[in-house]
């Protein structure tokens, strides 16, 4: 505790001393006394006031160089410091100063006069910088900081300044001229210059320190930008204020000096912005940061490349833009703090917030100081001091936090590594022998019966064996117990064996394979390990060669043999880039064999280069060969239920096909695009989708399918990698009927598919029963009434009776046959049954009922498919419960229109209408009609249709409007949308 207390005490003392050195000269310049009408009276000031700023109202003559003795008394007045208001590029200032008694020897301190001038005291020229002129061609700019010392001979001074400025947007005396006791002026200059030099040195030290941190940790780019910021800030300080750079190098040209000054000003702001972008990762995106800073970069480059100060008229805008960026940083940081989305520890966040606030004070104060003059600005110095301190404390704290985290993770990693290595060593020993036995048994079975299942099993077992050998070698490398015995090996035999294992993968991925060899070369290598390495290389090359080619070449180069494997193609999977890092074991083994191993990522694929010692030739030479693997596809069995397997892993897809092909007619798709094409061609009975696939994953694919097909129309089973509750919830929410965890046994797959099949059959039976129920709801008295009307017409109008009998027959046939047609019909048939029903009702009620049908010409009623008995009940409901329950005549309008990809059916009546409560109950399915097919059944069936809606609008004694909206589907486009095959 004592040591901590001493540390805090030293920090406080150091900050206090630093602040004292920084701000001890703040009261040296007095700007409270202002000149009036060209006169500054200092005769009454106290002896303690030894330095005064010549600020206030100076007399000014624009467009002329006037001698001190001829200066007119009626000249205009201009505020100093500041730019003259007249639209001229040269002129003459004059100010009369009444001196106090203690100003025995006087010093003048000139900071910034644009951009060439001659200084006269009582008519005597004391200073001249640059060349005055009336035209820009003859003028030469110069803008130094300097001091003058002289002994006055009178109690008043007449200061005359002839100024010419053709190079800057602001003209004249920008910063005030200080007058005071010569000794005080000289001391202030020494202190200010030394303070500025000290600041520059400290900033350069910080820059070197942060550069060193970045070189030690190149991943943390914040250190790089902080180093560049401190470097540019040091240059910026050296070019402004006391202009240390100009004092140290007085011969530097005007052009170079001010181009450098303006360029550094804006690039400094850019580097600071990127420091915050890389310090707080969620601040803004990298592309957004570039766009935000691009105006400053372009303006800085323009200032560097164009003539000095030629763009100075824009500096007001860009100083404001810099402060705007500072506000963006502050606002964004405040938002992230409240959102708790910064991923920064609290101790870092507090220091960073304080540093940003100091930055804003420094930026805003600096802008006012440069544009409008604020003298020796305490806020400017305070802002930069506390920002520099805060920034370094923040980065130091971040480094400490990262070091602490690294130590914790290093300790955990060491423990995990020991456990992992021990596990790998034991596991590889236990797995190696059983895998060898299983592989030998499989090979013997394959020789007896050339079945695809045996070939796949052989390939997978050998793949596992290579994996186990890799793990065993990895363990040996970790324990530094790795030795290899090299012998002459025929590398072509190894390659041919590996390629044979990947043959089906290349067929499915439409990859062509070529081999180029000079002869039957031998290499000095370990045959078993060489097979492991070639297997991994070929596997990775194939992954980068979708619809492309894999080329292997073997060539002798002196004492070595070079093996090149290149996989290129248009369909590159971006995730495969990570496989390159998995080649580290192979590289270590190749180097142990005395060779070299390299991997190059190409713009359209990947290339592996292996160099091994030459081992001689075999007696028999082989000619160069080019091998192209043919493609093949499995046949389909149309008598079995159809199953689409969507799996990007070709081997896994083949395994699933071999397990299920005796029970299902299987088709394969290796990505979402192929799956959509397969479904479009012929809708399968079931789909099996892998959850993880490149491009569009299984969840998104399922959601896309569910936009067109319901759970019953097209059941989907998802293959998942884990059974975490969150993941399973996402799978089911996407629209999957069920899920199976990989790898799954044949029994599990068949059981799940069988369950879904039985569920689908049960739902189908339920719908058939529902249709039977709907058919049974046709009340006998409707038939009695219809037949009574027909019989009455038999005595008076035989033709009318025959027509009505035909309409009734059409109506009943449609009702009774609706369950035989898959419960769907064309819109044309549905309109026919509506017309038949309407004519029967009109036969009973005559002119009391009027029904109008309006069909959009864009709809082909012969092709558009609708669920049967869905529109007719809406018309029946409008007639029976809307029109026939009111007194007088009634009208029903049935309007069918096309709206984008939907069909809108509007049934409008002017009947008795309903109350708001009745409408709500009807929409909730609480109302069941007493006659005909109930509205509740219609509402339930609408809810079962994908993307279909039914809305009700009604007012008492005004009528009711039913609006049915469903996807517009035609037989020619989506033949199986409703389950028809």
PDB file of C-alpha atoms in Angstrom, residues 554-667:
ATOM      1  CA  UNK A 554       6.280 -34.903 -61.695  1.00  0.00           C
ATOM      2  CA  UNK A 555       9.600 -33.660 -63.027  1.00  0.00           C
ATOM      3  CA  UNK A 556      13.245 -34.225 -62.215  1.00  0.00           C
ATOM      4  CA  UNK A 557      15.281 -31.057 -61.592  1.00  0.00           C
ATOM      5  CA  UNK A 558      18.894 -32.066 -61.129  1.00  0.00           C
ATOM      6  CA  UNK A 559      19.315 -33.819 -57.799  1.00  0.00           C
ATOM      7  CA  UNK A 560      15.670 -33.251 -56.855  1.00  0.00           C
ATOM      8  CA  UNK A 561      12.195 -34.246 -58.030  1.00  0.00           C
ATOM      9  CA  UNK A 562       9.481 -31.629 -58.085  1.00  0.00           C
ATOM     10  CA  UNK A 563       5.863 -32.684 -57.534  1.00  0.00           C
ATOM     11  CA  UNK A 564       3.271 -30.021 -58.436  1.00  0.00           C
ATOM     12  CA  UNK A 565      -0.450 -30.344 -57.720  1.00  0.00           C
ATOM     13  CA  UNK A 566      -2.728 -27.579 -58.970  1.00  0.00           C
ATOM     14  CA  UNK A 567      -6.496 -27.300 -58.522  1.00  0.00           C
ATOM     15  CA  UNK A 568      -8.289 -24.568 -60.452  1.00  0.00           C
ATOM     16  CA  UNK A 569     -11.896 -23.890 -61.301  1.00  0.00           C
ATOM     17  CA  UNK A 570     -14.630 -21.242 -61.479  1.00  0.00           C
ATOM     18  CA  UNK A 571     -16.589 -22.505 -58.424  1.00  0.00           C
ATOM     19  CA  UNK A 572     -14.180 -21.803 -55.561  1.00  0.00           C
ATOM     20  CA  UNK A 573     -15.429 -22.252 -52.004  1.00  0.00           C
ATOM     21  CA  UNK A 574     -14.043 -19.434 -49.882  1.00  0.00           C
ATOM     22  CA  UNK A 575     -14.069 -21.448 -46.656  1.00  0.00           C
ATOM     23  CA  UNK A 576     -11.587 -23.918 -48.129  1.00  0.00           C
ATOM     24  CA  UNK A 577      -8.810 -21.343 -47.715  1.00  0.00           C
ATOM     25  CA  UNK A 578      -8.582 -22.482 -44.113  1.00  0.00           C
ATOM     26  CA  UNK A 579      -7.486 -25.977 -45.289  1.00  0.00           C
ATOM     27  CA  UNK A 580      -4.121 -24.558 -46.285  1.00  0.00           C
ATOM     28  CA  UNK A 581      -3.186 -24.135 -42.653  1.00  0.00           C
ATOM     29  CA  UNK A 582      -3.935 -27.819 -42.094  1.00  0.00           C
ATOM     30  CA  UNK A 583      -0.933 -28.742 -44.222  1.00  0.00           C
ATOM     31  CA  UNK A 584       1.546 -27.926 -41.418  1.00  0.00           C
ATOM     32  CA  UNK A 585       2.039 -31.586 -40.504  1.00  0.00           C
ATOM     33  CA  UNK A 586       2.795 -32.460 -44.134  1.00  0.00           C
ATOM     34  CA  UNK A 587       5.298 -29.630 -44.350  1.00  0.00           C
ATOM     35  CA  UNK A 588       7.098 -30.830 -41.228  1.00  0.00           C
ATOM     36  CA  UNK A 589       7.253 -34.401 -42.598  1.00  0.00           C
ATOM     37  CA  UNK A 590       8.550 -33.271 -46.017  1.00  0.00           C
ATOM     38  CA  UNK A 591      11.265 -31.209 -44.356  1.00  0.00           C
ATOM     39  CA  UNK A 592      12.250 -34.252 -42.288  1.00  0.00           C
ATOM     40  CA  UNK A 593      12.678 -36.136 -45.593  1.00  0.00           C
ATOM     41  CA  UNK A 594      15.096 -33.462 -46.803  1.00  0.00           C
ATOM     42  CA  UNK A 595      12.664 -31.701 -49.114  1.00  0.00           C
ATOM     43  CA  UNK A 596      10.642 -28.493 -49.296  1.00  0.00           C
ATOM     44  CA  UNK A 597       6.913 -27.787 -49.231  1.00  0.00           C
ATOM     45  CA  UNK A 598       5.021 -24.652 -50.311  1.00  0.00           C
ATOM     46  CA  UNK A 599       1.432 -23.594 -50.956  1.00  0.00           C
ATOM     47  CA  UNK A 600       0.295 -20.738 -53.219  1.00  0.00           C
ATOM     48  CA  UNK A 601      -3.262 -19.423 -53.412  1.00  0.00           C
ATOM     49  CA  UNK A 602      -4.093 -18.519 -57.022  1.00  0.00           C
ATOM     50  CA  UNK A 603      -6.841 -16.175 -58.209  1.00  0.00           C
ATOM     51  CA  UNK A 604      -8.834 -19.217 -59.363  1.00  0.00           C
ATOM     52  CA  UNK A 605      -7.479 -22.053 -57.214  1.00  0.00           C
ATOM     53  CA  UNK A 606      -4.456 -23.401 -55.342  1.00  0.00           C
ATOM     54  CA  UNK A 607      -1.004 -24.821 -56.127  1.00  0.00           C
ATOM     55  CA  UNK A 608       1.155 -27.175 -54.031  1.00  0.00           C
ATOM     56  CA  UNK A 609       4.878 -27.608 -54.751  1.00  0.00           C
ATOM     57  CA  UNK A 610       6.895 -30.414 -53.134  1.00  0.00           C
ATOM     58  CA  UNK A 611      10.575 -31.007 -53.743  1.00  0.00           C
ATOM     59  CA  UNK A 612      12.217 -34.290 -52.640  1.00  0.00           C
ATOM     60  CA  UNK A 613      15.595 -35.911 -53.339  1.00  0.00           C
ATOM     61  CA  UNK A 614      15.867 -37.882 -56.584  1.00  0.00           C
ATOM     62  CA  UNK A 615      15.931 -41.665 -55.973  1.00  0.00           C
ATOM     63  CA  UNK A 616      16.713 -43.039 -59.457  1.00  0.00           C
ATOM     64  CA  UNK A 617      14.639 -44.735 -62.168  1.00  0.00           C
ATOM     65  CA  UNK A 618      12.823 -48.028 -62.412  1.00  0.00           C
ATOM     66  CA  UNK A 619      13.674 -50.210 -65.368  1.00  0.00           C
ATOM     67  CA  UNK A 620      10.346 -49.706 -67.104  1.00  0.00           C
ATOM     68  CA  UNK A 621       9.622 -46.174 -68.336  1.00  0.00           C
ATOM     69  CA  UNK A 622       6.165 -44.683 -68.500  1.00  0.00           C
ATOM     70  CA  UNK A 623       5.076 -42.275 -71.193  1.00  0.00           C
ATOM     71  CA  UNK A 624       3.389 -39.042 -70.365  1.00  0.00           C
ATOM     72  CA  UNK A 625      -0.293 -39.571 -69.680  1.00  0.00           C
ATOM     73  CA  UNK A 626      -3.334 -37.398 -69.625  1.00  0.00           C
ATOM     74  CA  UNK A 627      -6.224 -39.015 -67.760  1.00  0.00           C
ATOM     75  CA  UNK A 628      -9.736 -37.614 -67.833  1.00  0.00           C
ATOM     76  CA  UNK A 629     -12.177 -39.185 -65.397  1.00  0.00           C
ATOM     77  CA  UNK A 630     -15.638 -39.842 -66.890  1.00  0.00           C
ATOM     78  CA  UNK A 631     -18.801 -38.727 -65.167  1.00  0.00           C
ATOM     79  CA  UNK A 632     -21.704 -40.966 -64.191  1.00  0.00           C
ATOM     80  CA  UNK A 633     -24.986 -40.604 -62.342  1.00  0.00           C
ATOM     81  CA  UNK A 634     -27.119 -43.148 -60.484  1.00  0.00           C
ATOM     82  CA  UNK A 635     -30.353 -44.422 -61.996  1.00  0.00           C
ATOM     83  CA  UNK A 636     -33.703 -43.688 -60.389  1.00  0.00           C
ATOM     84  CA  UNK A 637     -36.441 -46.131 -59.410  1.00  0.00           C
ATOM     85  CA  UNK A 638     -39.815 -44.561 -60.241  1.00  0.00           C
ATOM     86  CA  UNK A 639     -41.798 -47.204 -58.258  1.00  0.00           C
ATOM     87  CA  UNK A 640     -40.441 -46.062 -54.893  1.00  0.00           C
ATOM     88  CA  UNK A 641     -41.174 -42.857 -52.901  1.00  0.00           C
ATOM     89  CA  UNK A 642     -38.889 -40.093 -54.133  1.00  0.00           C
ATOM     90  CA  UNK A 643     -36.262 -38.579 -51.813  1.00  0.00           C
ATOM     91  CA  UNK A 644     -34.032 -35.590 -52.579  1.00  0.00           C
ATOM     92  CA  UNK A 645     -30.754 -35.501 -50.612  1.00  0.00           C
ATOM     93  CA  UNK A 646     -29.149 -32.036 -50.440  1.00  0.00           C
ATOM     94  CA  UNK A 647     -25.553 -32.467 -49.199  1.00  0.00           C
ATOM     95  CA  UNK A 648     -22.402 -30.606 -50.304  1.00  0.00           C
ATOM     96  CA  UNK A 649     -20.098 -33.412 -49.104  1.00  0.00           C
ATOM     97  CA  UNK A 650     -20.077 -35.787 -52.083  1.00  0.00           C
ATOM     98  CA  UNK A 651     -18.900 -38.768 -50.061  1.00  0.00           C
ATOM     99  CA  UNK A 652     -21.521 -38.273 -47.351  1.00  0.00           C
ATOM    100  CA  UNK A 653     -24.226 -37.896 -50.000  1.00  0.00           C
ATOM    101  CA  UNK A 654     -23.154 -41.163 -51.619  1.00  0.00           C
ATOM    102  CA  UNK A 655     -23.187 -42.912 -48.245  1.00  0.00           C
ATOM    103  CA  UNK A 656     -26.729 -41.702 -47.567  1.00  0.00           C
ATOM    104  CA  UNK A 657     -27.798 -42.826 -51.026  1.00  0.00           C
ATOM    105  CA  UNK A 658     -26.311 -46.297 -50.510  1.00  0.00           C
ATOM    106  CA  UNK A 659     -28.141 -46.620 -47.160  1.00  0.00           C
ATOM    107  CA  UNK A 660     -31.574 -45.611 -48.487  1.00  0.00           C
ATOM    108  CA  UNK A 661     -31.646 -46.586 -52.163  1.00  0.00           C
ATOM    109  CA  UNK A 662     -33.473 -49.876 -51.529  1.00  0.00           C
ATOM    110  CA  UNK A 663     -36.393 -47.981 -49.975  1.00  0.00           C
ATOM    111  CA  UNK A 664     -36.494 -44.692 -51.912  1.00  0.00           C
ATOM    112  CA  UNK A 665     -35.869 -43.399 -55.417  1.00  0.00           C
ATOM    113  CA  UNK A 666     -33.069 -40.974 -54.616  1.00  0.00           C
ATOM    114  CA  UNK A 667     -31.778 -37.893 -56.394  1.00  0.00           C
TER     115      UNK A 667
END
